[in-house]
Short mmCIF file of C-alpha atoms in Angstrom, two decimals:
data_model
loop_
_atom_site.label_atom_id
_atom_site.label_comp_id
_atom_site.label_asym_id
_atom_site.label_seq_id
_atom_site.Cartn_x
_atom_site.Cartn_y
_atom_site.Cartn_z
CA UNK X 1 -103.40 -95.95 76.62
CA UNK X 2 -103.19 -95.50 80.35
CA UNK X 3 -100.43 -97.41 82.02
CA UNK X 4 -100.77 -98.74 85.94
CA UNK X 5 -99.21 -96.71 88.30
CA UNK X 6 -96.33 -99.33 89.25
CA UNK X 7 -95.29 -99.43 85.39
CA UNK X 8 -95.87 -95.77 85.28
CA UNK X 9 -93.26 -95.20 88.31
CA UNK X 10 -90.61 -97.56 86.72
CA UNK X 11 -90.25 -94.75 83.95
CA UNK X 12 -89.81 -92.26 86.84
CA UNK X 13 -87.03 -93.74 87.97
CA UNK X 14 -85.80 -93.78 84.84
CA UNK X 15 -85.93 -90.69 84.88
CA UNK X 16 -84.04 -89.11 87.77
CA UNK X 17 -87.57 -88.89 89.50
CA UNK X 18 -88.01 -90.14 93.30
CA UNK X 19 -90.98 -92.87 94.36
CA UNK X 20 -91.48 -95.10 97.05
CA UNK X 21 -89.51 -98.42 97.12
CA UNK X 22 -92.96 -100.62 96.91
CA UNK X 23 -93.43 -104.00 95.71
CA UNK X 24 -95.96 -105.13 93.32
CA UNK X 25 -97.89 -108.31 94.90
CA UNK X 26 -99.52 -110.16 91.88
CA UNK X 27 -100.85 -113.63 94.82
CA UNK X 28 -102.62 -113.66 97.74
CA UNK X 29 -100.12 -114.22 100.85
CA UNK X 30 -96.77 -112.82 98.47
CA UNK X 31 -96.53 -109.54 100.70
CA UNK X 32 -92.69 -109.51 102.13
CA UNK X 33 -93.17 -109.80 106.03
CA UNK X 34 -89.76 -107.48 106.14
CA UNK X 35 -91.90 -104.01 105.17
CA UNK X 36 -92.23 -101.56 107.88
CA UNK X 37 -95.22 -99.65 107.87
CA UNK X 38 -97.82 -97.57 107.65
CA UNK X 39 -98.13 -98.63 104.24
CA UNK X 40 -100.17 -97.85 100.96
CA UNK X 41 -102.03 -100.79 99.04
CA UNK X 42 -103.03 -100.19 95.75
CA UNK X 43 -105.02 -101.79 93.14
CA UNK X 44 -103.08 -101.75 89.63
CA UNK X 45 -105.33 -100.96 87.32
CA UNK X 46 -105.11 -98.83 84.04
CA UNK X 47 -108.04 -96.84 85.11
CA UNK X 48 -108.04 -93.26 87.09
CA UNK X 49 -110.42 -92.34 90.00
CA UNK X 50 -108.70 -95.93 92.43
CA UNK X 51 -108.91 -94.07 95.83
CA UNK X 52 -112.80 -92.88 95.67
CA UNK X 53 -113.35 -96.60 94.06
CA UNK X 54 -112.10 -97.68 96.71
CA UNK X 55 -108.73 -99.52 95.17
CA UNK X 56 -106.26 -97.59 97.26
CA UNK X 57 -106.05 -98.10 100.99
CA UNK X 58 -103.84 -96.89 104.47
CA UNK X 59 -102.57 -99.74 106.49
CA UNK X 60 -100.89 -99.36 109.91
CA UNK X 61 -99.11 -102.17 109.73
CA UNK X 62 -98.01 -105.35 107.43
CA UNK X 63 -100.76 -107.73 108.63
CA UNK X 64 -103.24 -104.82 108.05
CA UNK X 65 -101.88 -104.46 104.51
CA UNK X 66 -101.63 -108.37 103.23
CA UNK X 67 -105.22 -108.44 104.56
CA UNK X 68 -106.34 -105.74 102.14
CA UNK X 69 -103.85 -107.02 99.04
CA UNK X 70 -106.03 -110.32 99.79
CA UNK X 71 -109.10 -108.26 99.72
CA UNK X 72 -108.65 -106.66 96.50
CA UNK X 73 -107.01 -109.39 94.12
CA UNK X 74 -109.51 -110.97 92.42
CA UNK X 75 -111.96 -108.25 92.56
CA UNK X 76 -112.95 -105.87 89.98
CA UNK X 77 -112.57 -101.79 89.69
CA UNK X 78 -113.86 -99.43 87.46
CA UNK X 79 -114.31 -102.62 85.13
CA UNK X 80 -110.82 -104.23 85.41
CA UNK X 81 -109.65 -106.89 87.02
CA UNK X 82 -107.35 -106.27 90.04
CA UNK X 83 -104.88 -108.97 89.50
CA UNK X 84 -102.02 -107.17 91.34
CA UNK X 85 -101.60 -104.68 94.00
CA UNK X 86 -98.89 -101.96 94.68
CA UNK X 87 -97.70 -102.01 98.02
CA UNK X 88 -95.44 -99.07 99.32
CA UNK X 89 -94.37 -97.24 102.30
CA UNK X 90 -96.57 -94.24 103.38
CA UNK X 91 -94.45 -90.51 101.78
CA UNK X 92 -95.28 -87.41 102.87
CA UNK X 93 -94.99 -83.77 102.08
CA UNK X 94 -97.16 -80.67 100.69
CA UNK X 95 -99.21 -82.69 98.45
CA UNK X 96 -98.97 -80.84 95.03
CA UNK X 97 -99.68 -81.75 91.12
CA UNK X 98 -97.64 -81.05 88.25
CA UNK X 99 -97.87 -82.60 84.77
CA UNK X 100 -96.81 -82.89 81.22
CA UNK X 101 -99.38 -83.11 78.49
CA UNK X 102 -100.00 -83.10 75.00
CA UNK X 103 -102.28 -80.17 73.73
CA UNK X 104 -102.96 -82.11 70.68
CA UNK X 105 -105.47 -79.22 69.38
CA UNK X 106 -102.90 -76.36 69.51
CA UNK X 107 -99.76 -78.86 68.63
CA UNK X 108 -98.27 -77.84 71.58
CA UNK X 109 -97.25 -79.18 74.90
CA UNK X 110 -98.56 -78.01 78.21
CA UNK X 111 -96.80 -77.73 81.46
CA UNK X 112 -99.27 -77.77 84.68
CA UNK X 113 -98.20 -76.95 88.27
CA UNK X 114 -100.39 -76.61 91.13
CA UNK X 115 -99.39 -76.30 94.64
CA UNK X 116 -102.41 -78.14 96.00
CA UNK X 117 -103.01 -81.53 94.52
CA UNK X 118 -105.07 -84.45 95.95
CA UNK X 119 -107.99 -86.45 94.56
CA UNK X 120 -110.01 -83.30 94.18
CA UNK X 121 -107.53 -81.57 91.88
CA UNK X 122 -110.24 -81.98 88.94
CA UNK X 123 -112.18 -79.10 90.82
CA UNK X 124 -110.21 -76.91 90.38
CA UNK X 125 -109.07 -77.49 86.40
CA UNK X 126 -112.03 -74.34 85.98
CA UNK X 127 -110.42 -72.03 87.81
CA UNK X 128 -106.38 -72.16 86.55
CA UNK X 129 -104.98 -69.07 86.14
CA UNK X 130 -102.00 -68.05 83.97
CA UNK X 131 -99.55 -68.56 86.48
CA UNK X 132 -100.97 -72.30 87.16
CA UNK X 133 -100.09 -73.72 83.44
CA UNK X 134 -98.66 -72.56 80.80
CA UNK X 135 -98.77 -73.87 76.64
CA UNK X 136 -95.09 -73.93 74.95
CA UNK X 137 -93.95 -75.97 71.84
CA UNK X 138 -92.60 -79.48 72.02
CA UNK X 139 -89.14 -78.79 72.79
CA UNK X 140 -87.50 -79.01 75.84
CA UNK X 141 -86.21 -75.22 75.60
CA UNK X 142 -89.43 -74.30 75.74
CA UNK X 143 -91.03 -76.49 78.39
CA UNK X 144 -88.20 -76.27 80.70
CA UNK X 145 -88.71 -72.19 80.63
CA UNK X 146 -92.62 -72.84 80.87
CA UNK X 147 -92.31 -75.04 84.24
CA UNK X 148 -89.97 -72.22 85.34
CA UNK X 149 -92.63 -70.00 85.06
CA UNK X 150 -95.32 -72.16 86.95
CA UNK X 151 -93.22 -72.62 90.03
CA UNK X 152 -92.06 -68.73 89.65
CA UNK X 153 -94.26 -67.95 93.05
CA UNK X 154 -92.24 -70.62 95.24
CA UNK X 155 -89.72 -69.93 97.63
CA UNK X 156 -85.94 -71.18 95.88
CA UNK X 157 -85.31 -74.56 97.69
CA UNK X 158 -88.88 -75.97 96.75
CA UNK X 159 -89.00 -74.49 93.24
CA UNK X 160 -85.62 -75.98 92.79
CA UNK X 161 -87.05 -79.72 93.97
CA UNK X 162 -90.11 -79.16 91.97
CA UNK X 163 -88.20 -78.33 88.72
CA UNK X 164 -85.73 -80.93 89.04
CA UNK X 165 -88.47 -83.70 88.99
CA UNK X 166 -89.94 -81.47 86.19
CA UNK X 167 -87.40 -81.68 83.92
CA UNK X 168 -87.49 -85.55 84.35
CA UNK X 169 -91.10 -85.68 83.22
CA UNK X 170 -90.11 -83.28 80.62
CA UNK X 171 -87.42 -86.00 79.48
CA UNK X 172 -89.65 -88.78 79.65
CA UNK X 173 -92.56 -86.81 77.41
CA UNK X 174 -90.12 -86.32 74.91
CA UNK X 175 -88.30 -89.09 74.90
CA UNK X 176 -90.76 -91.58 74.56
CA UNK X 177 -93.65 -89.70 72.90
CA UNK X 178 -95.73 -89.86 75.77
CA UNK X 179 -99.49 -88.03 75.40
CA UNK X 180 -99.74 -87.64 79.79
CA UNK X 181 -97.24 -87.76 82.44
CA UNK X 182 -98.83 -86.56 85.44
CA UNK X 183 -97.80 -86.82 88.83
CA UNK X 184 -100.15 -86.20 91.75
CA UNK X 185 -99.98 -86.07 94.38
CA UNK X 186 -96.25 -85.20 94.47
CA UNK X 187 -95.30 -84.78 97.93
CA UNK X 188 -92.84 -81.70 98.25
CA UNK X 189 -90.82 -81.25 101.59
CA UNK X 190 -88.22 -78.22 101.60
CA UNK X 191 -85.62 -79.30 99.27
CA UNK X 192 -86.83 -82.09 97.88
CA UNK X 193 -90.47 -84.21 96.34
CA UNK X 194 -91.84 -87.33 96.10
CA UNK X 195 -94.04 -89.22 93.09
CA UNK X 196 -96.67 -90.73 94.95
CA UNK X 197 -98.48 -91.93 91.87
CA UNK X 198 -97.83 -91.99 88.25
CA UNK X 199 -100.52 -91.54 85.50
CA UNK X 200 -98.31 -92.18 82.26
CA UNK X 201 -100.57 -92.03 78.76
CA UNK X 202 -98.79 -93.94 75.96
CA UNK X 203 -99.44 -92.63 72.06
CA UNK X 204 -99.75 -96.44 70.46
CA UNK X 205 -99.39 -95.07 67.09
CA UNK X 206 -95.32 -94.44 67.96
CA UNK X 207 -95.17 -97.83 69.83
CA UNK X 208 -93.17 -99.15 67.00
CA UNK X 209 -90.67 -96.49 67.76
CA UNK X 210 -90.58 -97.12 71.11
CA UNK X 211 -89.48 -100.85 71.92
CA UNK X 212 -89.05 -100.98 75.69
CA UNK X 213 -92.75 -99.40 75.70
CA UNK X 214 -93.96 -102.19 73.56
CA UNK X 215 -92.26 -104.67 76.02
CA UNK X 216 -93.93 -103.23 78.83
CA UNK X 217 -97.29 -103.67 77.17
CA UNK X 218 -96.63 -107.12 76.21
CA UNK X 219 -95.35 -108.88 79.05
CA UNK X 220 -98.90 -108.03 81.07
CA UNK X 221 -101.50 -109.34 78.36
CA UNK X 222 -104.02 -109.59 80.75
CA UNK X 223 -104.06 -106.16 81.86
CA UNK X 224 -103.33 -104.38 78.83
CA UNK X 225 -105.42 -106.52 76.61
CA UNK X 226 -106.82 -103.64 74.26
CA UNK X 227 -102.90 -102.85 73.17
CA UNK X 228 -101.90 -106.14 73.40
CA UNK X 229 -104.48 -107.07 70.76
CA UNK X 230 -103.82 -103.81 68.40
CA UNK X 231 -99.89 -104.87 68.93
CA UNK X 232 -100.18 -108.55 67.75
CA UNK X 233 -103.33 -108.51 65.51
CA UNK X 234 -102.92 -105.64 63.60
CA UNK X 235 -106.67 -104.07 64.35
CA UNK X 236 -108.48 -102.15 66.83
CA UNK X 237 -110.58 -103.86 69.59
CA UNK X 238 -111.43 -101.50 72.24
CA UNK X 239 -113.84 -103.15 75.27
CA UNK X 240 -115.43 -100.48 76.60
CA UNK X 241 -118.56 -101.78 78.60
CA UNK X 242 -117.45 -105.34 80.65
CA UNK X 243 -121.25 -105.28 80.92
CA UNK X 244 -122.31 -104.51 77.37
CA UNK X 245 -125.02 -106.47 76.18
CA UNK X 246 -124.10 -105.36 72.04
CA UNK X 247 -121.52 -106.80 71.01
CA UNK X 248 -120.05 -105.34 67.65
CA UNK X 249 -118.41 -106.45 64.42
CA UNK X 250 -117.81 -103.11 62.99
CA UNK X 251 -115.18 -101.62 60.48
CA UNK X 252 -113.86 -98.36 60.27
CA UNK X 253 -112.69 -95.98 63.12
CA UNK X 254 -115.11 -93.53 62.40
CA UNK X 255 -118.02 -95.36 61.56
CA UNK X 256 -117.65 -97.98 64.44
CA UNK X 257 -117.45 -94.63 66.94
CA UNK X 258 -120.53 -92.81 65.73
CA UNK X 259 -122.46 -96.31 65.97
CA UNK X 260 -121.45 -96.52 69.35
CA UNK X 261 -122.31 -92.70 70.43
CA UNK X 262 -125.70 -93.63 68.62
CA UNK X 263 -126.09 -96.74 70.55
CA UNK X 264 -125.46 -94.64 73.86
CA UNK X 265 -127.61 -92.43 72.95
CA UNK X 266 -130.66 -94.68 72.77
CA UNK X 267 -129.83 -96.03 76.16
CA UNK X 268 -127.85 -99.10 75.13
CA UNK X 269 -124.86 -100.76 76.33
CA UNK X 270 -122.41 -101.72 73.71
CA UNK X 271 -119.27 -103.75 74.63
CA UNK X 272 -116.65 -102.77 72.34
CA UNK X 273 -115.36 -100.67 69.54
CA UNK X 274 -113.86 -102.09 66.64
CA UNK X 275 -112.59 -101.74 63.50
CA UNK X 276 -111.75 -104.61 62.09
CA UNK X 277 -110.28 -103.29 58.55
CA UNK X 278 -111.96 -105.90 56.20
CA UNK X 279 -109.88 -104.95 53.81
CA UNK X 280 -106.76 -106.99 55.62
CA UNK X 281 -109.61 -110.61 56.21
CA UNK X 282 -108.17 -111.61 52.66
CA UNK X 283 -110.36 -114.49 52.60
CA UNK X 284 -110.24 -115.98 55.70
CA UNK X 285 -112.58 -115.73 58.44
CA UNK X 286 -109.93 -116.23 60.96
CA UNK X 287 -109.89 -112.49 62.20
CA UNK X 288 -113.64 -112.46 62.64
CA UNK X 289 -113.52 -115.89 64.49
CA UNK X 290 -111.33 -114.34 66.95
CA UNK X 291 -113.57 -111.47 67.80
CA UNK X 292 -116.34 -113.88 67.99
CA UNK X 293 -114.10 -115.53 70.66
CA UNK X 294 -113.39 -111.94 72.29
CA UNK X 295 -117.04 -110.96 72.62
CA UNK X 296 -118.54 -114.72 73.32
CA UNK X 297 -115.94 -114.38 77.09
CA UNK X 298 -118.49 -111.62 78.24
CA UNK X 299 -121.75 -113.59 79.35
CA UNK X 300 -123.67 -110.10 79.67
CA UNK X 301 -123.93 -110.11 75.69
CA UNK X 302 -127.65 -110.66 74.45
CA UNK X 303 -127.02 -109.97 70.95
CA UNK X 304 -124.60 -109.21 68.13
CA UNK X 305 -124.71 -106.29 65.81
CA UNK X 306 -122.68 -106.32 62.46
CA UNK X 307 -122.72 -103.22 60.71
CA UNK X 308 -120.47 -102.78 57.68
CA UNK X 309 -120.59 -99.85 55.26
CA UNK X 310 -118.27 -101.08 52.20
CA UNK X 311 -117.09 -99.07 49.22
CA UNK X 312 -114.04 -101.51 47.91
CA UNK X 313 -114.64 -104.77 50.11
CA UNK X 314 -116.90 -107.02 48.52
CA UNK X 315 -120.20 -107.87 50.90
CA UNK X 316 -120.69 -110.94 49.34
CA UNK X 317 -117.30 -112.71 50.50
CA UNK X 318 -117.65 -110.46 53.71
CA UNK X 319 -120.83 -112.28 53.97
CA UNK X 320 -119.42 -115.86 53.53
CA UNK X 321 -116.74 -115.35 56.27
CA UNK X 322 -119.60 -114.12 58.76
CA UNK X 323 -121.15 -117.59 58.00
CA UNK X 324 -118.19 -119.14 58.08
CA UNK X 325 -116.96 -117.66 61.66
CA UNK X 326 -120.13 -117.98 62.90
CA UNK X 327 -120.53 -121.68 62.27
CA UNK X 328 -116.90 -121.73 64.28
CA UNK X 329 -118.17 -120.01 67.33
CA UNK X 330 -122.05 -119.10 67.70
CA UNK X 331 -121.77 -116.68 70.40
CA UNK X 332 -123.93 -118.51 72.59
CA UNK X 333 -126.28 -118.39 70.05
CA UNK X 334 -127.05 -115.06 70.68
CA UNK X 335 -129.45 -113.56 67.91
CA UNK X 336 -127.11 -111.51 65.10
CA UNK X 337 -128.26 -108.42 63.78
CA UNK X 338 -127.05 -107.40 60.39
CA UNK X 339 -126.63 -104.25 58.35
CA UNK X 340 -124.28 -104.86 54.85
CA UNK X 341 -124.32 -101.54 52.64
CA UNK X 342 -122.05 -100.98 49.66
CA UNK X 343 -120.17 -103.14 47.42
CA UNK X 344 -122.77 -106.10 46.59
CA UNK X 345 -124.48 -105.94 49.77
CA UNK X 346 -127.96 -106.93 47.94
CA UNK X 347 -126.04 -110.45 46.88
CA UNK X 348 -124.61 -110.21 50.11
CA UNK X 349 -127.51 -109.96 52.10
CA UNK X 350 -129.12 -112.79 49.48
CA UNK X 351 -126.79 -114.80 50.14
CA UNK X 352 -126.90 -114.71 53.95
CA UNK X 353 -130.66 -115.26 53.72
CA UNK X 354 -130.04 -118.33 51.88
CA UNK X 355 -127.19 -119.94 54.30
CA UNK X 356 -128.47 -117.94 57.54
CA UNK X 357 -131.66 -117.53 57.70
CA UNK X 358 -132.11 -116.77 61.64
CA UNK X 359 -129.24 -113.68 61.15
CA UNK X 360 -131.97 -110.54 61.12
CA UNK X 361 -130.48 -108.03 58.03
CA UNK X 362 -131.47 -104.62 57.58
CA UNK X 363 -130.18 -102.02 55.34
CA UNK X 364 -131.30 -98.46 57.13
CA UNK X 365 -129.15 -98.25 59.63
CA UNK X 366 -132.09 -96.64 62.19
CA UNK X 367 -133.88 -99.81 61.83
CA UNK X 368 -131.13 -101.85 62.56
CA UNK X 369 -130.19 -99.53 65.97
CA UNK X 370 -133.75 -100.13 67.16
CA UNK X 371 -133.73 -103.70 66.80
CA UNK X 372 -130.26 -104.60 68.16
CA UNK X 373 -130.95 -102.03 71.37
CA UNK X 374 -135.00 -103.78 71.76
CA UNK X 375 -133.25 -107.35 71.72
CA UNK X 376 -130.07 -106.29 74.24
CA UNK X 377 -132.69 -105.08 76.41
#
């Protein structure tokens, strides 16, 4: 998971690195009078691509910049609320990039420097040569010697700075079993550089080892709600669409991803992933209720698709808790779509016919697809 850039640069620190002093403004009117500017003001969002969205903005002045923090809280970028904004002093320097990432294909971590960074940096990912990034195992040995050899071509005094704030980031990957730290741009003056933003990627399957992480992600449930939820429910509830019209009661990582590719595919818009690991509802509808609850807060749903392939849970009581959490919270009354294969999914789906008649059940899943994506649309 992606952190915002203000959390992001409070590891920096951390971490020997250097950022602005900014304050994060979370009301309208709560920007300190005292800063000098120009200033930056920028929407805090876990999402990348903020300055073409339009989320990050030059002031000249303070007045200029509490008019934009007003402008942007409340609004919403690249589907997120903005419910706080970043506001810092303007740095300067060479802009440059240089990151830390995971190479999760080839086990291996991989160390990225390029001495022209900026929000067109993707561009030129094609291109890299050798010299620009380089692959190394996951020990700091190794990726200290590989960011030596990135910044190889600079002259002593900024290859110094640049490895200096490398070996932070390097710290900081290791440390805390980070996926992405990438800095960019980093703003490099003759002896020394500057973290003007901070894209930080968190692995949540080593969140338990990593308690001040966890911390982090709970004290802003609002903004990380997708971790938030994995961290205090125990499952996986990914929104992906704040405009879906499908909304999904799926289990299984794998089977729940597919449905949504196929969904895509077909030119529909589902809202969320999840994987809701029936085999943990032990009887209770509880769990579903509260995904009912998740997916009834977005008004752009039109109908609900259920879509559970079983080989050890039992349809039938997956069936009754449907009914059950249904009754609890009807969505809006949104039309349900269902598709139960597997364990007793023919009592199941009997059974369902009996108590719910108006939920639509299928068993080929193609069928199912079409109707679910005709009805959203």
């Amino acid at each position: 998971m992606l952190l915002i850039e203000a959390d992001g640069k409070a590891l920096f620190r951390d971490y020997g690195l250097v950022v602005p002093n900014g304050v994060l403004v979370t009301e309208r009117g709560g920007l300190p009078a005292s800063l000098p500017g120009p200033l930056m003001v920028k929407a805090q969002v876990p999402a990348g691509g903020r300055g073409k969205a339009g989320g990050i903005l030059r002031c000249a002045d303070t007045a200029a910049a509490a008019g934009a923090v007003d402008r942007l809280l409340g609004t919403s970028l690249r589907g997120h609320a903005v419910e706080a904004c970043l506001v810092e002093p303007v740095a300067s320097g060479r802009e440059c990039y240089l990151s830390v990432m995971l190479d999760a294909a080839a086990g291996a971590a991989r160390i990225t420097f390029l001495a022209e960074g900026g929000v067109e940096v993707e561009s030129q990912a094609a291109s890299l040569g050798p010299e620009a990034t380089r692959l190394c195992a996951l020990d700091a040995t190794a990726m200290r010697m590989a960011l030596e050899a990135v910044t190889a071509g600079l002259p002593p005094l900024e290859a110094a700075a640049i490895r200096q704030a490398g070996q932070g980031l390097i710290h900081l990957f290791l440390e805390r079993e980070l996926m992405l730290v990438e800095v960019n741009p980093l703003f490099l003056t003759v002896e020394s550089c500057i973290a003007g933003d901070a894209k930080v990627v968190l692995d949540l399957n080593a969140i338990h080892r990593q308690p001040a992480l966890e911390a982090m992600i709970l004290a802003r449930p609002r903004l990380y709600a997708d971790a938030c939820r994995k961290l205090t429910e125990g499952f996986d509830y990914v929104e992906l669409d704040a405009e879906g019209r499908i909304g999904l009661i799926t289990t299984g990582a794998g089977l729940s991803m597919m449905l949504v590719d196929e969904l895509v595919a077909r030119g529909a818009r589902p809202l969320n992933f999840l994987d809701i690991r029936t085999g943990q509802l032990r009887g209770s509808p509880a769990r579903l209720i509260r995904v009912l609850d998740w997916i009834a807060a977005r008004p752009s749903v039109r109908v609900l698709f259920v879509n559970i392939f079983a080989g050890i849970t039992d349809q039938r009581e997956f069936a009754m808790l449907l009914a059950e959490a249904l009754a609890a919270n009807p969505v809006r009354g949104v039309p349900v779509v269902a598709r139960l294969v597997g364990n007793g999914a023919a009592e199941a789906r009997a059974a369902l016919a009996e108590r719910r008649p108006d939920i639509l059940l299928f068993e080929d899943l193609e069928a199912a697809m079409a109707r679910a994506a005709a009805l959203a649309a």
